[in-house]
XYZ file of C-alpha atoms in Angstrom:
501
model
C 0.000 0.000 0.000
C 1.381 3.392 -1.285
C 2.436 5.644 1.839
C 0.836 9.226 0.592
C 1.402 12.258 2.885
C -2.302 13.499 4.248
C -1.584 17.029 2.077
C -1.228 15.668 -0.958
C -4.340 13.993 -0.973
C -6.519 16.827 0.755
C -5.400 18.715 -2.529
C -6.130 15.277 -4.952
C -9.835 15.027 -3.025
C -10.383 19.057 -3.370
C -9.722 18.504 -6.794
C -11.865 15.629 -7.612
C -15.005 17.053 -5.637
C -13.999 20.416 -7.836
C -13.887 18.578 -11.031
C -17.267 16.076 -10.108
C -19.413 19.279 -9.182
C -18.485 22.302 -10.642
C -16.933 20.821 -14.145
C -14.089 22.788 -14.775
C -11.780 20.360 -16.496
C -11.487 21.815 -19.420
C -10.476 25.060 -17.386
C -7.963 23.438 -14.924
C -6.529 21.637 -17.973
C -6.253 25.405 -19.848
C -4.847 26.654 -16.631
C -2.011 24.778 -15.689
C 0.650 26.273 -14.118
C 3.888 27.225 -16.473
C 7.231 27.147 -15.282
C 8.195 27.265 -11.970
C 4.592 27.400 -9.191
C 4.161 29.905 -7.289
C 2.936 30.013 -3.848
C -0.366 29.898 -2.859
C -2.356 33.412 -2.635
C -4.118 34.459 0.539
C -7.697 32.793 0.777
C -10.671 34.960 -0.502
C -12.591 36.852 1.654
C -16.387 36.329 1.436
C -17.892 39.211 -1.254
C -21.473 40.706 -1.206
C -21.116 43.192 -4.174
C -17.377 43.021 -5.343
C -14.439 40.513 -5.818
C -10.883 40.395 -4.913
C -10.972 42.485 -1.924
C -7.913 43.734 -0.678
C -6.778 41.675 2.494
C -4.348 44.548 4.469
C -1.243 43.113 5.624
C -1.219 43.028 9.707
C -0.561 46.375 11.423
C 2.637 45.267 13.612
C 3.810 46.843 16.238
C 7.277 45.067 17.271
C 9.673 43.428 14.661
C 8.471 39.391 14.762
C 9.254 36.731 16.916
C 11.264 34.525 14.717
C 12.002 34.946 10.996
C 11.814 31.248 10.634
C 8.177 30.702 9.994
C 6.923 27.821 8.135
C 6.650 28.199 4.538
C 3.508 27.935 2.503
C 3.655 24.487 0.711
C 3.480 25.513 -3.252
C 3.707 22.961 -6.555
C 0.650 22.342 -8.629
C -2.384 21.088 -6.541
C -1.931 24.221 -4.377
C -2.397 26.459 -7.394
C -5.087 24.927 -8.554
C -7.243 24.500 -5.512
C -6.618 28.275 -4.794
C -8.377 29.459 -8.541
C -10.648 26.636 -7.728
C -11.499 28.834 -4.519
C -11.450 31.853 -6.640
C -13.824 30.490 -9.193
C -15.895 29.110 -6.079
C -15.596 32.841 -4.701
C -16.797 34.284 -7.833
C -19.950 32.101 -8.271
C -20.255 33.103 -4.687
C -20.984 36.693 -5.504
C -22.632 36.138 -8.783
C -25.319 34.449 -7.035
C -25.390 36.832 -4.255
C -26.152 39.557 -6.724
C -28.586 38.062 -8.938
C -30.696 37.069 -6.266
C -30.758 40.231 -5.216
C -32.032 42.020 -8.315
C -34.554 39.196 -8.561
C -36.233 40.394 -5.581
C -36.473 43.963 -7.418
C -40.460 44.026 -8.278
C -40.287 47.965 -9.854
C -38.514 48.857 -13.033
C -36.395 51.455 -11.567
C -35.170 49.564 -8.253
C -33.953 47.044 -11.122
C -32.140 49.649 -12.713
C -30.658 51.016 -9.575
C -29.602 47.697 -8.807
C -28.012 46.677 -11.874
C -25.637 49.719 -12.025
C -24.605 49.340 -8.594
C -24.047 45.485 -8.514
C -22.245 46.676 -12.106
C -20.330 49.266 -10.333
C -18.321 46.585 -7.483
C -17.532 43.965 -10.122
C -15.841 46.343 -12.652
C -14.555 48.393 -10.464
C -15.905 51.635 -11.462
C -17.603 54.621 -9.291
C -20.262 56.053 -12.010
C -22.186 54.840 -14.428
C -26.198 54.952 -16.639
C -27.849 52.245 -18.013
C -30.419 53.182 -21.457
C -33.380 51.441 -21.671
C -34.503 51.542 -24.984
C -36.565 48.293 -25.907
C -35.763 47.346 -29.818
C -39.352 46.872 -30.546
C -39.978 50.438 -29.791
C -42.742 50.477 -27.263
C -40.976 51.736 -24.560
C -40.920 52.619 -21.724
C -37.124 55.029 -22.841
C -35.716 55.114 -19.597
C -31.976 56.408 -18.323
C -30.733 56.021 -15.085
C -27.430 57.422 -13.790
C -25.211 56.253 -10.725
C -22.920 58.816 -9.491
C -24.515 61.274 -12.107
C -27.086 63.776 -11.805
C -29.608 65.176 -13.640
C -27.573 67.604 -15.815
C -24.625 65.339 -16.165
C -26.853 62.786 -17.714
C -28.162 65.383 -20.236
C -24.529 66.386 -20.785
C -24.071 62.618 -21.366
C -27.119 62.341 -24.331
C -26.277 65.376 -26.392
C -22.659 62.940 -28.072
C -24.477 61.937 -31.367
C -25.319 58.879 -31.705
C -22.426 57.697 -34.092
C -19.590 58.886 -31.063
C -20.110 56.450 -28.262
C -21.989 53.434 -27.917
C -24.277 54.451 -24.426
C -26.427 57.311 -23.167
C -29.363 56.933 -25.588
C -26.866 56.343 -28.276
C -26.951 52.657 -29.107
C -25.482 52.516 -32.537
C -21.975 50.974 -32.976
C -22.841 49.301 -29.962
C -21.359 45.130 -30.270
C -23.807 42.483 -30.234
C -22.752 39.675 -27.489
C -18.868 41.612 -26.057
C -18.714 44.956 -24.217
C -16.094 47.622 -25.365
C -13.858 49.569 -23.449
C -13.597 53.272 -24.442
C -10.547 55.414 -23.403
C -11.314 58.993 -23.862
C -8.337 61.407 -24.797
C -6.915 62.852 -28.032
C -7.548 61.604 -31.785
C -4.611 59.690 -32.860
C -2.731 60.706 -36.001
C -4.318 59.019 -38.427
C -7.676 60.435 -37.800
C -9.007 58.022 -35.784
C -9.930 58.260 -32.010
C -13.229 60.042 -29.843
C -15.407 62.288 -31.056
C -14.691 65.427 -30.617
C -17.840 65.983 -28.900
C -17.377 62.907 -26.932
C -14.028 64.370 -25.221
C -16.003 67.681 -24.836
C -18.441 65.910 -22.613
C -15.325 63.740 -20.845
C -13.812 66.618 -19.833
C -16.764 68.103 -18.412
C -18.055 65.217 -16.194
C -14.464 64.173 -15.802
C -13.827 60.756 -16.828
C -11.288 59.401 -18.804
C -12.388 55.752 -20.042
C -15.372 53.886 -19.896
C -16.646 50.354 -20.383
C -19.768 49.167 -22.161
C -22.074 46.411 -22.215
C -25.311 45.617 -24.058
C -28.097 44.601 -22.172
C -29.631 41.739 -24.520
C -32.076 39.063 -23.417
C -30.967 35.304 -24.523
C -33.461 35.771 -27.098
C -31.347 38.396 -28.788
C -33.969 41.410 -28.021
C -31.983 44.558 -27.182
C -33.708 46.062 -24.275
C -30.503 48.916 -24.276
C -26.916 49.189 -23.079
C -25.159 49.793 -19.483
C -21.592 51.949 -19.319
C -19.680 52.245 -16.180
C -17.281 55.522 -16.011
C -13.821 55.623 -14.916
C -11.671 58.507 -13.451
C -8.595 57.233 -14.642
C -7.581 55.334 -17.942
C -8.332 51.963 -16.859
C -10.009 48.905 -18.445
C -11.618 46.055 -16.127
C -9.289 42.702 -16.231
C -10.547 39.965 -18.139
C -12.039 38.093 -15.182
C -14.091 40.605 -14.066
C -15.444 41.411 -17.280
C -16.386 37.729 -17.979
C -18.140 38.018 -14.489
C -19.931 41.049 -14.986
C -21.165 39.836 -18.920
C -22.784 36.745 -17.103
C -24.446 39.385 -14.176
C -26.031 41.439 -17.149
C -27.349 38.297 -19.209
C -29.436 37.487 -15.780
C -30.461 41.083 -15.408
C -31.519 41.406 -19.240
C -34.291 38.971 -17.983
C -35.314 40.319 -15.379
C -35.334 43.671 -16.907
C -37.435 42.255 -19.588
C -40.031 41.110 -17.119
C -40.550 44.324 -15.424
C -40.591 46.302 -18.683
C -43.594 43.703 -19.635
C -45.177 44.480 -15.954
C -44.504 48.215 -16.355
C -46.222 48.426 -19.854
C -49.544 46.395 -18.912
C -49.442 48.850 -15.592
C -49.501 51.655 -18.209
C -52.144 50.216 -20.487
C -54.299 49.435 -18.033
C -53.883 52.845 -16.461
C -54.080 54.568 -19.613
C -57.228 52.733 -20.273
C -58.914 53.457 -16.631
C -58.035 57.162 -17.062
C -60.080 57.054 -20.733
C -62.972 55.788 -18.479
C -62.993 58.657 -16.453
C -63.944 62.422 -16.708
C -61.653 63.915 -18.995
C -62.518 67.176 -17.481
C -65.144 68.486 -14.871
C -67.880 70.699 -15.957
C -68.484 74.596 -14.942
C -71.612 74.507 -13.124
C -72.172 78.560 -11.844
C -72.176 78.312 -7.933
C -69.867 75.259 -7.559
C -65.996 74.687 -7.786
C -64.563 71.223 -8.814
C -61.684 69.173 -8.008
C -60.686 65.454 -8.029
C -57.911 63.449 -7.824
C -57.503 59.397 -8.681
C -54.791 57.223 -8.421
C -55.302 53.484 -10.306
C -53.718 50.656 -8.136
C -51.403 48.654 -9.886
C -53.015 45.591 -10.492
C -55.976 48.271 -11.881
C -59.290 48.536 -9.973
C -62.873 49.560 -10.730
C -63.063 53.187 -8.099
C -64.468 55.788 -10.238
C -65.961 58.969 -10.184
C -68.356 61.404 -12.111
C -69.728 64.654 -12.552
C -72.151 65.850 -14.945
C -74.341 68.942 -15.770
C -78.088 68.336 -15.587
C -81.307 70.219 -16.602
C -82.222 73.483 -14.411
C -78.611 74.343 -13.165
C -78.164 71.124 -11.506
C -75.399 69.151 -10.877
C -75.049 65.192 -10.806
C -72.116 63.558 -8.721
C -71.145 60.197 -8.418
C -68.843 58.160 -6.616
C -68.472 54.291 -6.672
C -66.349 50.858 -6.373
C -66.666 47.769 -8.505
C -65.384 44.895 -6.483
C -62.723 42.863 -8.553
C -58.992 44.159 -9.917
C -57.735 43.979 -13.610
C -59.059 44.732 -16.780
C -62.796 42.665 -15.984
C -63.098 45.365 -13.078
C -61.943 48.351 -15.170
C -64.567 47.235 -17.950
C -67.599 46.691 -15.480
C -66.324 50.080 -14.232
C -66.914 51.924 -17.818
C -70.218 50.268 -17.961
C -71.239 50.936 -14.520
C -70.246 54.816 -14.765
C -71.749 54.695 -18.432
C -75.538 53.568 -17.027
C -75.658 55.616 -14.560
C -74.717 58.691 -16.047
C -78.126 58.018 -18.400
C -80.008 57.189 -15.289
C -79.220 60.502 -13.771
C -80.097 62.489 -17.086
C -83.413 60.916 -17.127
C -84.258 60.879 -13.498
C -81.134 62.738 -11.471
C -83.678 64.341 -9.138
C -84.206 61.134 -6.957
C -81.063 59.528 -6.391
C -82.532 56.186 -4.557
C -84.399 56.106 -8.131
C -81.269 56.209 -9.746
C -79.590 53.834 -7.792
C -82.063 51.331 -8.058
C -82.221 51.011 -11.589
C -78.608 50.905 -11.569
C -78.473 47.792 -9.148
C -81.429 46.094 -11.495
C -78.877 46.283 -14.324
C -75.733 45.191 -12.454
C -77.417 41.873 -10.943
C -78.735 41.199 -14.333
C -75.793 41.950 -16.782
C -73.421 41.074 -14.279
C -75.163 38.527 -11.108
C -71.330 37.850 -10.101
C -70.491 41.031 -9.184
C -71.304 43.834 -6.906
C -70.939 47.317 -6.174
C -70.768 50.607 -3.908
C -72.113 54.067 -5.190
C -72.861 57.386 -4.069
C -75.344 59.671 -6.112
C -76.127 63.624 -5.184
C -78.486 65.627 -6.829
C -77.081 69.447 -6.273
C -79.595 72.278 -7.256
C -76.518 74.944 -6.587
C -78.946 78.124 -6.772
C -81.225 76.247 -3.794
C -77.961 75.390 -1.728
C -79.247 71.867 -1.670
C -77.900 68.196 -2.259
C -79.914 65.309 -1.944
C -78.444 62.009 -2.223
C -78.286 58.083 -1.173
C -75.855 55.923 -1.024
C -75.495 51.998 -1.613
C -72.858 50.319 0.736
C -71.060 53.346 0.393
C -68.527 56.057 2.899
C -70.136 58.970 3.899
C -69.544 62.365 2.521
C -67.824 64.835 4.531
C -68.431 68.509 5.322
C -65.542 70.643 5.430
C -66.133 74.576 6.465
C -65.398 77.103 8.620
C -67.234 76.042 11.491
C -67.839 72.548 10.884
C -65.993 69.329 10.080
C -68.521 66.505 9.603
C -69.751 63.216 8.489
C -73.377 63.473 6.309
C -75.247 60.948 8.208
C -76.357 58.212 5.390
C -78.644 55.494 6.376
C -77.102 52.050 6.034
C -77.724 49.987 2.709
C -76.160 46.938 1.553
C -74.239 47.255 -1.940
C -75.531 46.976 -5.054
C -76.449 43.234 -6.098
C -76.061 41.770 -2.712
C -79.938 41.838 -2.373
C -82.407 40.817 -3.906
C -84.227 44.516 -4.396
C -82.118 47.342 -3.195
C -83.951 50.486 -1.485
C -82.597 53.103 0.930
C -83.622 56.417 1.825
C -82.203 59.548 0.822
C -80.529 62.146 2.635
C -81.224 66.018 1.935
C -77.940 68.464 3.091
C -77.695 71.813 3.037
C -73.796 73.018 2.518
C -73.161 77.000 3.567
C -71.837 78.928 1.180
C -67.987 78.254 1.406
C -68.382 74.952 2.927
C -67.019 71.823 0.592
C -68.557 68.546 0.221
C -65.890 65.500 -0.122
C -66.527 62.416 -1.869
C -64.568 59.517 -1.799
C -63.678 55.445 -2.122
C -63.132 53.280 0.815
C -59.778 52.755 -1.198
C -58.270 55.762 0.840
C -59.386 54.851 4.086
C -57.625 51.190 3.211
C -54.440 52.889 2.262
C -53.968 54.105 5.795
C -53.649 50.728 6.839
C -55.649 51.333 9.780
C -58.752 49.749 11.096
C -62.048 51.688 9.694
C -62.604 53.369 12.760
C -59.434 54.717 12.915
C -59.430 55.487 9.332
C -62.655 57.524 9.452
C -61.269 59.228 12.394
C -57.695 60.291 10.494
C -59.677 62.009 7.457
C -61.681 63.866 9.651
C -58.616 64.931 11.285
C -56.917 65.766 8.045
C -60.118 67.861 6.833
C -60.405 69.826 10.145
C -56.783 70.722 9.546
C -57.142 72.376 6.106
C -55.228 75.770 6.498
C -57.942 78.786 6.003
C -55.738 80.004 2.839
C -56.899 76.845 1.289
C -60.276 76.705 2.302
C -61.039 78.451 -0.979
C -59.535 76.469 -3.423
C -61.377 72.522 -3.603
C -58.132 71.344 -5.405
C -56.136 72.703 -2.622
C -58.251 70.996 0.049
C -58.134 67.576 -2.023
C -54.136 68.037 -1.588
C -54.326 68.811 1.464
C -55.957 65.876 3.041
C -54.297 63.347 0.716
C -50.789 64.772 2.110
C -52.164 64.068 5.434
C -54.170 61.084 5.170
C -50.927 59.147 3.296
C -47.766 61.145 4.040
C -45.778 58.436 2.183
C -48.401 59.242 -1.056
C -50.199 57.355 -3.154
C -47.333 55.721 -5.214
C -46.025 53.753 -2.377
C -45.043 50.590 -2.788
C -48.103 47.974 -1.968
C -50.482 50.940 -2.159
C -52.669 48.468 -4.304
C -55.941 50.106 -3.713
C -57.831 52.623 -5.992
C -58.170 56.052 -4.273
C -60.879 58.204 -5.856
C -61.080 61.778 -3.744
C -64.004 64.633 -5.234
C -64.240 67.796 -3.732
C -67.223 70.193 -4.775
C -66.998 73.619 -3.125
C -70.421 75.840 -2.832
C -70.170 79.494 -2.860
């Protein structure tokens, strides 16, 4: 039986589990040392965003002990298990950083993330990524790290034949980055674009390096550029590490830009639905505001003129999200916007025809509304409500709830009927109509909901008091400090105010 010393085979068994699970033969068999081996390098240190950090040599404060310390063992197994431990360290922080864009679940947090995870593994301080999708439906997007605003219009003014990044994709390779050093144009004519230096020397960088960002499809979704200070050009290691980061993040990219654009349509599409504009109704000042939640909702709103200086206004809530609810929505606002022309002056009339049609068009779905008949010369509103918040009074010297009747929502019965409710607003009081969708934004139970927008009306400075817009500001600012495009704000929020003079 051979006799072989325990470190030669830890390195022959490191190997062999190296070869077995990571195959890298082909790479060990590339890599073999030439010429006389070297030493072994000092172990990795574990990496969250970057690679070969730089281990400091021990502070020390007396000369050492003895100058006869035991040598590093060195010939081939101990180079090879220590890039074996670099390749292991590598894979180490790829994984780290993918993972981490993949939980990125907006368009610009990926975008953010890419350019910084960039940003460690090439080694560079500033950077942009373009987003410009090759089928051409958007959304164009540039995002700097490092840069602001100006710089990155600076930045997009280099035509687009000078420098392969910063909306300028032409010239731009297909699968390999490009490094760019920026000085002077060489003697034979070749070199920057003038412009290109211009723009250098203003931001002050000297050299650059540039990817594509290019789904394993082959769709171009744009191109990512890291900035140096100095002349410098990423070694070849960490530019093979940072090409396989940016074919994950293509995909990912090209997920959210999906998301974002069916966010947009379905937005875009919701807004269409709504009022395009309020109408001018002599004794009464408008204002709304409406925010569709990103999976898209049914809230709506509505305001219309009607015969004898009246005014129709209507709030409701289809329950459901996506485009079914959005659609049941149009129809919804659509029916009863004829039901108020033909009979406006008794709400509950109104909003019993409009349940009649819901539970037999629709019998799966149902629905909160809020009609008001406002004769504006009279300084009276009469209304009724199905399942649906409250109004609230906001004036001078009163902040209050109109106290509605209960009903159930429309088609949860069988034949809907509720009283209506007449209200008399003073002149310079405003009447504030809303969806339960910004009382669930708060987060709070209802009660405690209710009780933070009355708090938020009864604090409406008296230099706003005038303005409804101003008033609808004011309590959104104070019902949602973080506002309404906080992340998992997935409700609708519908907010009308209708000042009486």
């Amino acid at each position: 039986m051979l006799d072989i010393p325990l470190l030669v085979r830890v390195h022959l068994d490191a190997l062999m589990a190296a070869q077995i699970d990571m195959g890298v033969c082909d790479a060990i068999q590339q890599n073999r040392p030439v010429g006389k081996p070297t030493a072994m390098s000092a172990p990795h240190l574990p990496k969250v965003a970057g690679i070969d950090p730089a281990v400091p040599p021990p502070a020390h404060t007396s000369a050492p002990l003895s100058t006869s310390a035991p040598v590093p063992p060195t010939g081939p197994g101990a180079v090879i298990q220590d890039r074996l431990a670099g390749w292991v360290s590598d894979l180490t922080t790829l994984h780290e950083l993918t993972e981490r864009l993949s939980r990125t679940c907006v368009l610009d947090d990926a975008l953010n993330e890419l350019l910084r995870a960039g940003a460690a593994l090439v080694g560079a301080r500033r950077g942009l990524v373009v987003l410009e999708p090759a089928d051409g439906l958007g959304p164009a997007v540039t995002t700097g790290l490092g840069l602001a605003h100006a710089d990155l219009g600076h930045i997009e003014t280099v035509p687009r034949s000078a420098t392969p990044y910063g909306r300028i994709l032409d010239g731009l390779p297909d699968a390999d980055g490009g490094s760019d050093l920026v000085g002077e144009a060489g003697s034979g004519g070749s070199g920057p674009d003038p412009r290109h230096r211009e723009v250098a020397a203003r931001l002050g960088y000297a050299a650059s390096y540039a990817l594509p960002l290019t789904t394993d499809t082959g769709d171009r979704m744009g191109a990512v550029v890291w900035l140096y200070d100095e002349p410098a050009e990423p070694p070849e290691r960490r530019r093979h590490l940072v090409g396989l980061y940016l074919r994950q993040a293509a995909e990912q990219v090209a997920r959210l830009v999906e998301l974002d654009r069916a966010h947009t349509r379905l937005a875009t599409v919701t807004e269409e639905l709504l009022p395009s504009r309020l109408p001018r109704v002599a004794r009464v000042q408008l204002a709304a505001r409406h925010r569709t939640g990103p999976r898209g909702g049914g809230d709506w709103y509505d305001a219309l003129p009607l015969p004898e200086g009246a005014l129709g206004l209507a709030v409701g809530s289809v329950t459901g999200s996506g485009p079914s609810a959005v659609a049941a929505m149009g129809r919804l606002r659509a029916s009863l916007r004829a039901y108020a022309v033909m009979e406006g002056e008794d709400p509950v009339a109104v909003l019993s025809d409009l349940e009649l049609l819901l539970r037999l068009t629709e019998p799966a779905r149902s629905a909160t509304a809020l009609f008001a008949y406002c004769e504006p010369a009279r300084g009276k509103i009469v209304l009724a409500g199905a399942g649906h918040a409250p109004p609230l009074i906001v004036g001078e010297r009163r902040t209050e709830y109109v106290e509605t009747s209960l009903s159930a929502p429309l088609g949860m019965l069988a034949c809907w009927e509720a009283p209506s409710v007449e209200i008399q607003p003073a002149a310079g009081e405003t009447v504030l109509l809303y969806t339960d969708g910004l009382l669930h934004r708060t987060g709070d139970p209802m009660d405690r909901a209710f009780a933070r927008l009355h708090a938020a009306a009864a604090s409406v400075p008296r230099a706003a008091r005038d303005d409804p817009g101003a008033i609808a500001d004011h309590v959104l600012r104070t019902v949602l400090p973080d506002g309404l495009d906080v992340a998992g704000g997935d409700e609708d929020v519908v907010l009308l105010a209708a000042r009486f003079a």
